[in-house]
mmCIF file of C-alpha atoms and ligand atoms in Angstrom:
data_model
loop_
_atom_site.group_PDB
_atom_site.id
_atom_site.type_symbol
_atom_site.label_atom_id
_atom_site.label_comp_id
_atom_site.label_asym_id
_atom_site.label_seq_id
_atom_site.Cartn_x
_atom_site.Cartn_y
_atom_site.Cartn_z
ATOM 1 C CA MET A 118 0.000 0.000 0.000
ATOM 2 C CA GLY A 119 1.446 3.351 -1.027
ATOM 3 C CA GLN A 120 1.409 6.409 1.142
ATOM 4 C CA CYS A 121 0.028 9.789 0.113
ATOM 5 C CA ILE A 122 2.893 12.201 -0.638
ATOM 6 C CA TYR A 123 0.814 14.954 0.976
ATOM 7 C CA CYS A 124 -0.820 13.645 4.132
ATOM 8 C CA GLY A 125 1.350 10.548 4.647
ATOM 9 C CA LYS A 126 -1.592 8.241 5.164
ATOM 10 C CA PRO A 127 -2.269 5.096 3.125
ATOM 11 C CA ALA A 128 -3.332 6.093 -0.355
ATOM 12 C CA GLY A 129 -4.438 2.723 -1.697
ATOM 13 C CA PHE A 130 -2.947 0.051 -3.893
ATOM 14 C CA LEU A 131 -0.352 1.468 -6.356
ATOM 15 C CA LYS A 132 -1.380 5.013 -5.465
ATOM 16 C CA LYS A 133 0.917 7.830 -4.377
ATOM 17 C CA LYS A 134 -1.583 10.449 -3.361
ATOM 18 C CA HIS A 135 -5.154 11.219 -2.507
ATOM 19 C CA LYS A 136 -6.890 13.263 -5.150
ATOM 20 C CA LYS A 137 -8.382 15.404 -2.419
ATOM 21 C CA CYS A 138 -4.980 16.112 -0.844
ATOM 22 C CA GLU A 139 -3.543 17.106 -4.193
ATOM 23 C CA GLN A 140 -6.433 19.460 -4.890
ATOM 24 C CA GLN A 141 -6.031 21.050 -1.495
ATOM 25 C CA HIS A 142 -2.310 21.446 -2.090
ATOM 26 C CA GLU A 143 -2.838 23.212 -5.412
ATOM 27 C CA LYS A 144 -5.589 25.397 -4.011
ATOM 28 C CA GLY A 145 -3.363 26.393 -1.095
ATOM 29 C CA LYS A 146 -0.542 27.328 -3.440
ATOM 30 C CA SER A 147 -2.645 29.705 -5.488
ATOM 31 C CA GLU A 148 -4.224 31.117 -2.348
ATOM 32 C CA ILE A 149 -0.818 32.061 -0.956
ATOM 33 C CA ILE A 150 0.269 33.705 -4.204
ATOM 34 C CA SER A 151 -2.937 35.665 -4.274
ATOM 35 C CA LEU A 152 -2.688 36.729 -0.606
ATOM 36 C CA VAL A 153 0.841 38.037 -1.143
ATOM 37 C CA GLY A 154 -0.045 39.598 -4.490
ATOM 38 C CA LYS A 155 -2.972 41.471 -3.033
ATOM 39 C CA ILE A 156 -1.191 43.001 -0.084
ATOM 40 C CA GLY A 157 2.050 43.538 -2.003
ATOM 41 C CA ALA A 158 1.734 46.937 -3.602
ATOM 42 C CA ALA A 159 -1.202 48.104 -1.503
ATOM 43 C CA GLY A 160 0.541 47.538 1.808
ATOM 44 C CA GLY A 161 -1.006 46.233 4.990
ATOM 45 C CA ASP A 162 -0.395 44.217 8.114
ATOM 46 C CA LEU A 163 2.440 41.903 7.182
ATOM 47 C CA HIS A 164 2.377 39.990 10.456
ATOM 48 C CA GLN A 165 -1.220 39.124 9.861
ATOM 49 C CA LEU A 166 -0.371 38.146 6.298
ATOM 50 C CA GLU A 167 2.346 35.865 7.610
ATOM 51 C CA ARG A 168 -0.079 34.147 9.977
ATOM 52 C CA SER A 169 -2.665 33.608 7.227
ATOM 53 C CA ILE A 170 -0.008 32.213 4.941
ATOM 54 C CA GLU A 171 1.256 29.799 7.571
ATOM 55 C CA ARG A 172 -2.253 28.604 8.232
ATOM 56 C CA VAL A 173 -2.874 27.939 4.538
ATOM 57 C CA ALA A 174 0.532 26.274 4.181
ATOM 58 C CA SER A 175 -0.041 23.838 7.020
ATOM 59 C CA MET A 176 -3.546 22.970 5.828
ATOM 60 C CA SER A 177 -2.314 22.409 2.280
ATOM 61 C CA PHE A 178 0.821 20.321 2.896
ATOM 62 C CA ILE A 179 3.122 23.104 1.713
ATOM 63 C CA ASP A 180 6.697 22.788 2.943
ATOM 64 C CA LYS A 181 9.131 25.621 3.689
ATOM 65 C CA ASN A 182 10.900 25.545 0.304
ATOM 66 C CA THR A 183 7.691 25.559 -1.652
ATOM 67 C CA LEU A 184 6.430 28.372 0.543
ATOM 68 C CA LYS A 185 9.513 30.459 -0.245
ATOM 69 C CA SER A 186 8.961 30.114 -3.969
ATOM 70 C CA LEU A 187 5.269 30.946 -3.538
ATOM 71 C CA LEU A 188 6.244 34.148 -1.732
ATOM 72 C CA VAL A 189 8.443 35.041 -4.681
ATOM 73 C CA SER A 190 5.608 34.367 -7.132
ATOM 74 C CA GLY A 191 3.294 36.463 -4.974
ATOM 75 C CA TRP A 192 5.774 39.315 -4.951
ATOM 76 C CA GLU A 193 6.077 39.108 -8.738
ATOM 77 C CA ARG A 194 2.315 39.245 -9.015
ATOM 78 C CA ALA A 195 2.246 42.277 -6.730
ATOM 79 C CA VAL A 196 4.690 44.063 -9.044
ATOM 80 C CA ASN A 197 2.423 43.368 -11.998
ATOM 81 C CA ILE A 198 -0.598 44.619 -10.083
ATOM 82 C CA ALA A 199 1.313 47.772 -9.165
ATOM 83 C CA PHE A 200 2.022 48.512 -12.835
ATOM 84 C CA ASP A 201 -1.498 47.625 -13.946
ATOM 85 C CA ASP A 202 -2.875 51.015 -13.039
ATOM 86 C CA GLY A 203 -0.043 52.843 -14.765
ATOM 87 C CA LEU A 204 3.254 53.791 -13.277
ATOM 88 C CA LEU A 205 4.608 52.604 -9.958
ATOM 89 C CA SER A 206 3.817 55.121 -7.215
ATOM 90 C CA GLU A 207 6.165 55.870 -4.346
ATOM 91 C CA LYS A 208 3.709 54.248 -1.969
ATOM 92 C CA GLU A 209 3.558 51.075 -4.037
ATOM 93 C CA GLU A 210 7.315 50.964 -4.288
ATOM 94 C CA SER A 211 7.854 51.179 -0.549
ATOM 95 C CA ALA A 212 5.132 48.606 0.156
ATOM 96 C CA LEU A 213 6.860 46.175 -2.191
ATOM 97 C CA ILE A 214 10.230 46.794 -0.575
ATOM 98 C CA GLU A 215 8.722 46.313 2.860
ATOM 99 C CA LEU A 216 7.206 43.005 1.779
ATOM 100 C CA LYS A 217 10.522 41.892 0.331
ATOM 101 C CA GLU A 218 12.305 42.714 3.573
ATOM 102 C CA HIS A 219 9.684 41.191 5.835
ATOM 103 C CA PHE A 220 10.107 37.803 4.215
ATOM 104 C CA ALA A 221 13.825 38.280 3.506
ATOM 105 C CA LEU A 222 13.410 37.611 -0.202
ATOM 106 C CA PRO A 223 16.753 37.963 -2.013
ATOM 107 C CA GLU A 224 16.945 40.397 -4.929
ATOM 108 C CA GLU A 225 18.475 37.937 -7.351
ATOM 109 C CA ILE A 226 15.620 35.502 -6.841
ATOM 110 C CA LEU A 227 13.017 38.237 -7.185
ATOM 111 C CA ASP A 228 14.730 39.227 -10.401
ATOM 112 C CA LYS A 229 14.718 35.765 -11.944
ATOM 113 C CA ASN A 230 11.858 36.895 -14.194
ATOM 114 C CA GLY A 231 12.850 40.553 -14.140
ATOM 115 C CA ALA A 232 10.353 41.680 -11.462
ATOM 116 C CA TYR A 233 12.938 43.361 -9.241
ATOM 117 C CA SER A 234 14.462 45.251 -12.181
ATOM 118 C CA LYS A 235 10.996 46.320 -13.166
ATOM 119 C CA LEU A 236 10.609 47.966 -9.790
ATOM 120 C CA GLU A 237 13.847 49.917 -10.312
ATOM 121 C CA LYS A 238 12.843 50.842 -13.833
ATOM 122 C CA GLY A 239 9.459 52.032 -12.633
ATOM 123 C CA ALA A 240 11.130 54.289 -10.101
ATOM 124 C CA VAL A 241 13.463 55.733 -12.742
ATOM 125 C CA LEU A 242 10.532 56.482 -15.064
ATOM 126 C CA ARG A 243 8.579 58.068 -12.237
ATOM 127 C CA ASP A 244 11.481 60.426 -11.498
ATOM 128 C CA ILE A 245 11.784 61.440 -15.128
ATOM 129 C CA MET A 246 8.045 61.986 -15.498
ATOM 130 C CA ASN A 247 8.192 64.186 -12.428
ATOM 131 C CA GLY A 248 10.853 66.230 -14.189
ATOM 132 C CA THR A 249 13.827 65.105 -12.121
ATOM 133 C CA LEU A 250 16.818 63.106 -13.244
ATOM 134 C CA PRO A 251 17.116 59.853 -11.323
ATOM 135 C CA GLU A 252 20.158 59.400 -9.109
ATOM 136 C CA ARG A 253 19.695 55.723 -8.619
ATOM 137 C CA ILE A 254 21.646 53.901 -11.226
ATOM 138 C CA LYS A 255 24.748 51.927 -10.376
ATOM 139 C CA ILE A 256 26.927 51.298 -13.371
ATOM 140 C CA ASP A 257 29.230 48.331 -13.090
ATOM 141 C CA VAL A 258 31.013 48.705 -16.406
ATOM 142 C CA SER A 259 33.414 51.404 -17.532
ATOM 143 C CA LEU A 260 31.718 53.546 -20.101
ATOM 144 C CA PRO A 261 33.414 54.264 -23.414
ATOM 145 C CA PHE A 262 31.403 57.421 -23.996
ATOM 146 C CA ASN A 263 32.588 61.021 -24.068
ATOM 147 C CA PHE A 264 29.902 62.743 -22.121
ATOM 148 C CA GLN A 265 29.441 66.475 -22.188
ATOM 149 C CA LYS A 266 30.096 68.406 -19.013
ATOM 150 C CA THR A 267 26.504 69.024 -18.049
ATOM 151 C CA GLU A 268 25.326 65.654 -19.192
ATOM 152 C CA LYS A 269 23.980 63.030 -16.837
ATOM 153 C CA VAL A 270 23.800 59.286 -17.381
ATOM 154 C CA VAL A 271 20.364 57.920 -16.621
ATOM 155 C CA TRP A 272 20.606 54.304 -17.741
ATOM 156 C CA VAL A 273 22.983 51.941 -19.488
ATOM 157 C CA PHE A 274 21.758 48.901 -21.375
ATOM 158 C CA GLN A 275 24.295 46.177 -21.989
ATOM 159 C CA GLY A 276 24.485 43.678 -24.820
ATOM 160 C CA VAL A 277 22.187 45.715 -27.038
ATOM 161 C CA ASN A 278 21.768 44.580 -30.625
ATOM 162 C CA TYR A 279 21.830 47.451 -33.071
ATOM 163 C CA TYR A 280 20.103 47.224 -36.451
ATOM 164 C CA GLU A 281 19.839 49.527 -39.401
ATOM 165 C CA GLU A 282 16.901 49.531 -41.731
ATOM 166 C CA LYS A 283 17.817 49.135 -45.338
ATOM 167 C CA THR A 284 15.454 49.709 -48.199
ATOM 168 C CA ARG A 285 16.024 47.445 -51.128
ATOM 169 C CA THR A 286 14.467 47.905 -54.493
ATOM 170 C CA ARG A 287 14.033 44.998 -56.795
ATOM 171 C CA TYR A 288 11.952 44.204 -59.794
ATOM 172 C CA VAL A 289 9.670 41.259 -59.990
ATOM 173 C CA GLY A 290 8.087 39.795 -63.074
ATOM 174 C CA GLY A 291 10.299 41.410 -65.688
ATOM 175 C CA SER A 292 12.262 38.460 -66.883
ATOM 176 C CA GLN A 293 14.144 40.251 -69.630
ATOM 177 C CA GLY A 294 15.541 42.904 -67.439
ATOM 178 C CA PHE A 295 18.996 42.885 -68.930
ATOM 179 C CA SER A 296 20.603 45.855 -70.466
ATOM 180 C CA ILE A 297 22.744 45.933 -73.527
ATOM 181 C CA ARG A 298 25.304 48.498 -74.335
ATOM 182 C CA ILE A 299 24.621 50.564 -77.402
ATOM 183 C CA ALA A 300 27.060 53.237 -78.359
ATOM 184 C CA LYS A 301 27.746 55.209 -75.200
ATOM 185 C CA GLY A 302 24.497 54.470 -73.452
ATOM 186 C CA LEU A 303 22.716 51.604 -71.849
ATOM 187 C CA TYR A 304 19.687 50.310 -73.581
ATOM 188 C CA TYR A 305 17.111 48.392 -71.636
ATOM 189 C CA ARG A 306 15.037 45.913 -73.483
ATOM 190 C CA THR A 307 11.317 46.304 -73.158
ATOM 191 C CA GLY A 308 11.102 43.376 -70.810
ATOM 192 C CA ALA A 309 12.816 45.422 -68.153
ATOM 193 C CA PHE A 310 9.825 47.720 -67.984
ATOM 194 C CA LYS A 311 7.277 45.021 -67.485
ATOM 195 C CA GLY A 312 8.443 44.214 -64.040
ATOM 196 C CA GLU A 313 7.025 45.864 -61.015
ATOM 197 C CA ARG A 314 9.211 47.773 -58.738
ATOM 198 C CA VAL A 315 8.974 46.443 -55.222
ATOM 199 C CA GLN A 316 10.489 48.167 -52.288
ATOM 200 C CA THR A 317 11.221 46.077 -49.302
ATOM 201 C CA SER A 318 12.743 47.287 -46.157
ATOM 202 C CA GLU A 319 14.594 44.970 -43.918
ATOM 203 C CA THR A 320 16.452 45.423 -40.741
ATOM 204 C CA VAL A 321 20.056 44.484 -40.972
ATOM 205 C CA TYR A 322 22.068 43.592 -37.911
ATOM 206 C CA ALA A 323 24.937 46.035 -37.500
ATOM 207 C CA ASP A 324 26.566 45.560 -34.103
ATOM 208 C CA THR A 325 26.181 44.674 -30.434
ATOM 209 C CA GLY A 326 27.247 46.961 -27.636
ATOM 210 C CA LEU A 327 26.415 49.381 -24.853
ATOM 211 C CA LEU A 328 23.518 51.769 -25.147
ATOM 212 C CA GLY A 329 23.965 54.755 -22.856
ATOM 213 C CA ILE A 330 21.006 56.986 -22.138
ATOM 214 C CA THR A 331 21.623 60.484 -20.810
ATOM 215 C CA ASN A 332 19.470 63.546 -20.391
ATOM 216 C CA LYS A 333 20.712 64.804 -23.766
ATOM 217 C CA HIS A 334 21.749 61.940 -25.995
ATOM 218 C CA ILE A 335 21.545 58.309 -26.875
ATOM 219 C CA TYR A 336 25.036 56.812 -27.089
ATOM 220 C CA PHE A 337 25.936 53.562 -28.728
ATOM 221 C CA ALA A 338 29.302 51.852 -28.537
ATOM 222 C CA GLY A 339 29.877 48.511 -30.186
ATOM 223 C CA SER A 340 32.912 46.890 -31.706
ATOM 224 C CA VAL A 341 32.408 48.562 -35.104
ATOM 225 C CA LYS A 342 29.813 51.285 -34.635
ATOM 226 C CA ARG A 343 30.083 54.216 -32.266
ATOM 227 C CA PHE A 344 27.841 57.197 -32.343
ATOM 228 C CA ARG A 345 25.700 59.569 -30.395
ATOM 229 C CA ILE A 346 22.326 61.018 -31.258
ATOM 230 C CA ALA A 347 20.862 64.160 -29.718
ATOM 231 C CA TYR A 348 17.192 63.949 -28.793
ATOM 232 C CA ASN A 349 16.341 67.072 -30.744
ATOM 233 C CA LYS A 350 17.562 65.352 -33.922
ATOM 234 C CA ILE A 351 15.074 62.521 -33.578
ATOM 235 C CA VAL A 352 11.749 62.923 -35.340
ATOM 236 C CA THR A 353 10.125 59.533 -34.780
ATOM 237 C CA PHE A 354 10.239 57.040 -31.973
ATOM 238 C CA GLU A 355 8.802 53.619 -32.631
ATOM 239 C CA PRO A 356 8.027 51.186 -29.820
ATOM 240 C CA PHE A 357 8.717 47.473 -30.134
ATOM 241 C CA SER A 358 8.162 44.737 -27.601
ATOM 242 C CA ASP A 359 11.904 44.244 -27.235
ATOM 243 C CA GLY A 360 13.330 47.637 -28.104
ATOM 244 C CA ILE A 361 12.958 50.952 -29.856
ATOM 245 C CA GLY A 362 13.289 52.323 -33.355
ATOM 246 C CA ILE A 363 14.213 55.914 -34.102
ATOM 247 C CA GLN A 364 14.271 58.045 -37.192
ATOM 248 C CA ARG A 365 16.590 60.988 -37.341
ATOM 249 C CA ASP A 366 15.859 64.320 -38.901
ATOM 250 C CA ALA A 367 18.013 63.695 -41.942
ATOM 251 C CA GLN A 368 17.064 62.103 -45.205
ATOM 252 C CA THR A 369 20.338 60.288 -45.481
ATOM 253 C CA VAL A 370 19.903 58.431 -42.236
ATOM 254 C CA ARG A 371 17.879 55.248 -42.276
ATOM 255 C CA PRO A 372 15.799 54.146 -39.305
ATOM 256 C CA GLN A 373 17.902 52.765 -36.469
ATOM 257 C CA LEU A 374 16.761 50.040 -34.106
ATOM 258 C CA PHE A 375 18.017 49.087 -30.688
ATOM 259 C CA GLU A 376 17.085 45.754 -29.188
ATOM 260 C CA THR A 377 17.379 46.091 -25.434
ATOM 261 C CA GLY A 378 15.090 43.233 -24.444
ATOM 262 C CA ASP A 379 12.604 45.597 -22.801
ATOM 263 C CA GLY A 380 10.654 47.816 -25.173
ATOM 264 C CA TRP A 381 8.279 49.133 -22.524
ATOM 265 C CA PHE A 382 11.086 50.606 -20.446
ATOM 266 C CA THR A 383 13.331 51.717 -23.305
ATOM 267 C CA TYR A 384 10.559 53.549 -25.115
ATOM 268 C CA ASN A 385 9.179 55.268 -22.029
ATOM 269 C CA LEU A 386 12.654 56.226 -20.870
ATOM 270 C CA ILE A 387 13.819 57.729 -24.149
ATOM 271 C CA ARG A 388 10.539 59.420 -25.069
ATOM 272 C CA ASN A 389 10.283 61.117 -21.734
ATOM 273 C CA LEU A 390 13.919 62.160 -21.538
ATOM 274 C CA ALA A 391 13.575 63.657 -25.004
ATOM 275 C CA GLN A 392 10.794 65.852 -23.664
ATOM 276 C CA LEU A 393 12.521 66.991 -20.490
HETATM 277 ZN ZN1 ZN B 171 -3.474 12.357 1.418
#
């Protein structure tokens, strides 16, 4: 007779668990995540939260390790809830930090899915939207940029893929599109004019490097490409899920794309700095 992995009592021939115990276990897990998620950004009595959680855990056969990971999931949910209604407020930020400290949740574990970074990013955006330059960033790489005297670094993205948009023109359908040389000119056979001109634009990978964001410029430094772009030279900003595209105020410059891995933050950061 096997024993139930949850309650430890006999589970029946060739069985490892009671269906009921398993259901209770799963229900308890989601209840804990939801309890933590709810109080997370709103704030509240954390001692009472802890007692409720312990009660649910003991009723639902949840061990200490599982509980720890449920607290992390709950904290991540709380971050999402905090951003649901727009930007992270100061009150939400401190409630989340308090929750993190109450349960001694380590930053690197909270950041496994990027939730802790999101909190920092939210705070940076809030500063900028309030018209102040954030003082919070710690840069752990040496920067290859030549900043101007009054310029301030706001954020540095590492390992950014840089792409340039190229427009290619080709002709489809005109099979006889060859030219022949006649006298000094080039003569195109009629077939060349039957084809349709098709313009395709494609993004071409150009380099990978650091993307430095200041209050005045975007800097890029890769192994082959290095440049800086002033905000007042940018006419279009295009948001992508994983980055941003910009178009400069010059006909000769093609759209430029930066893949930072976080389009939401990159776009909000750059757009708002450009307006400061
Ligand atoms: Zn059982």
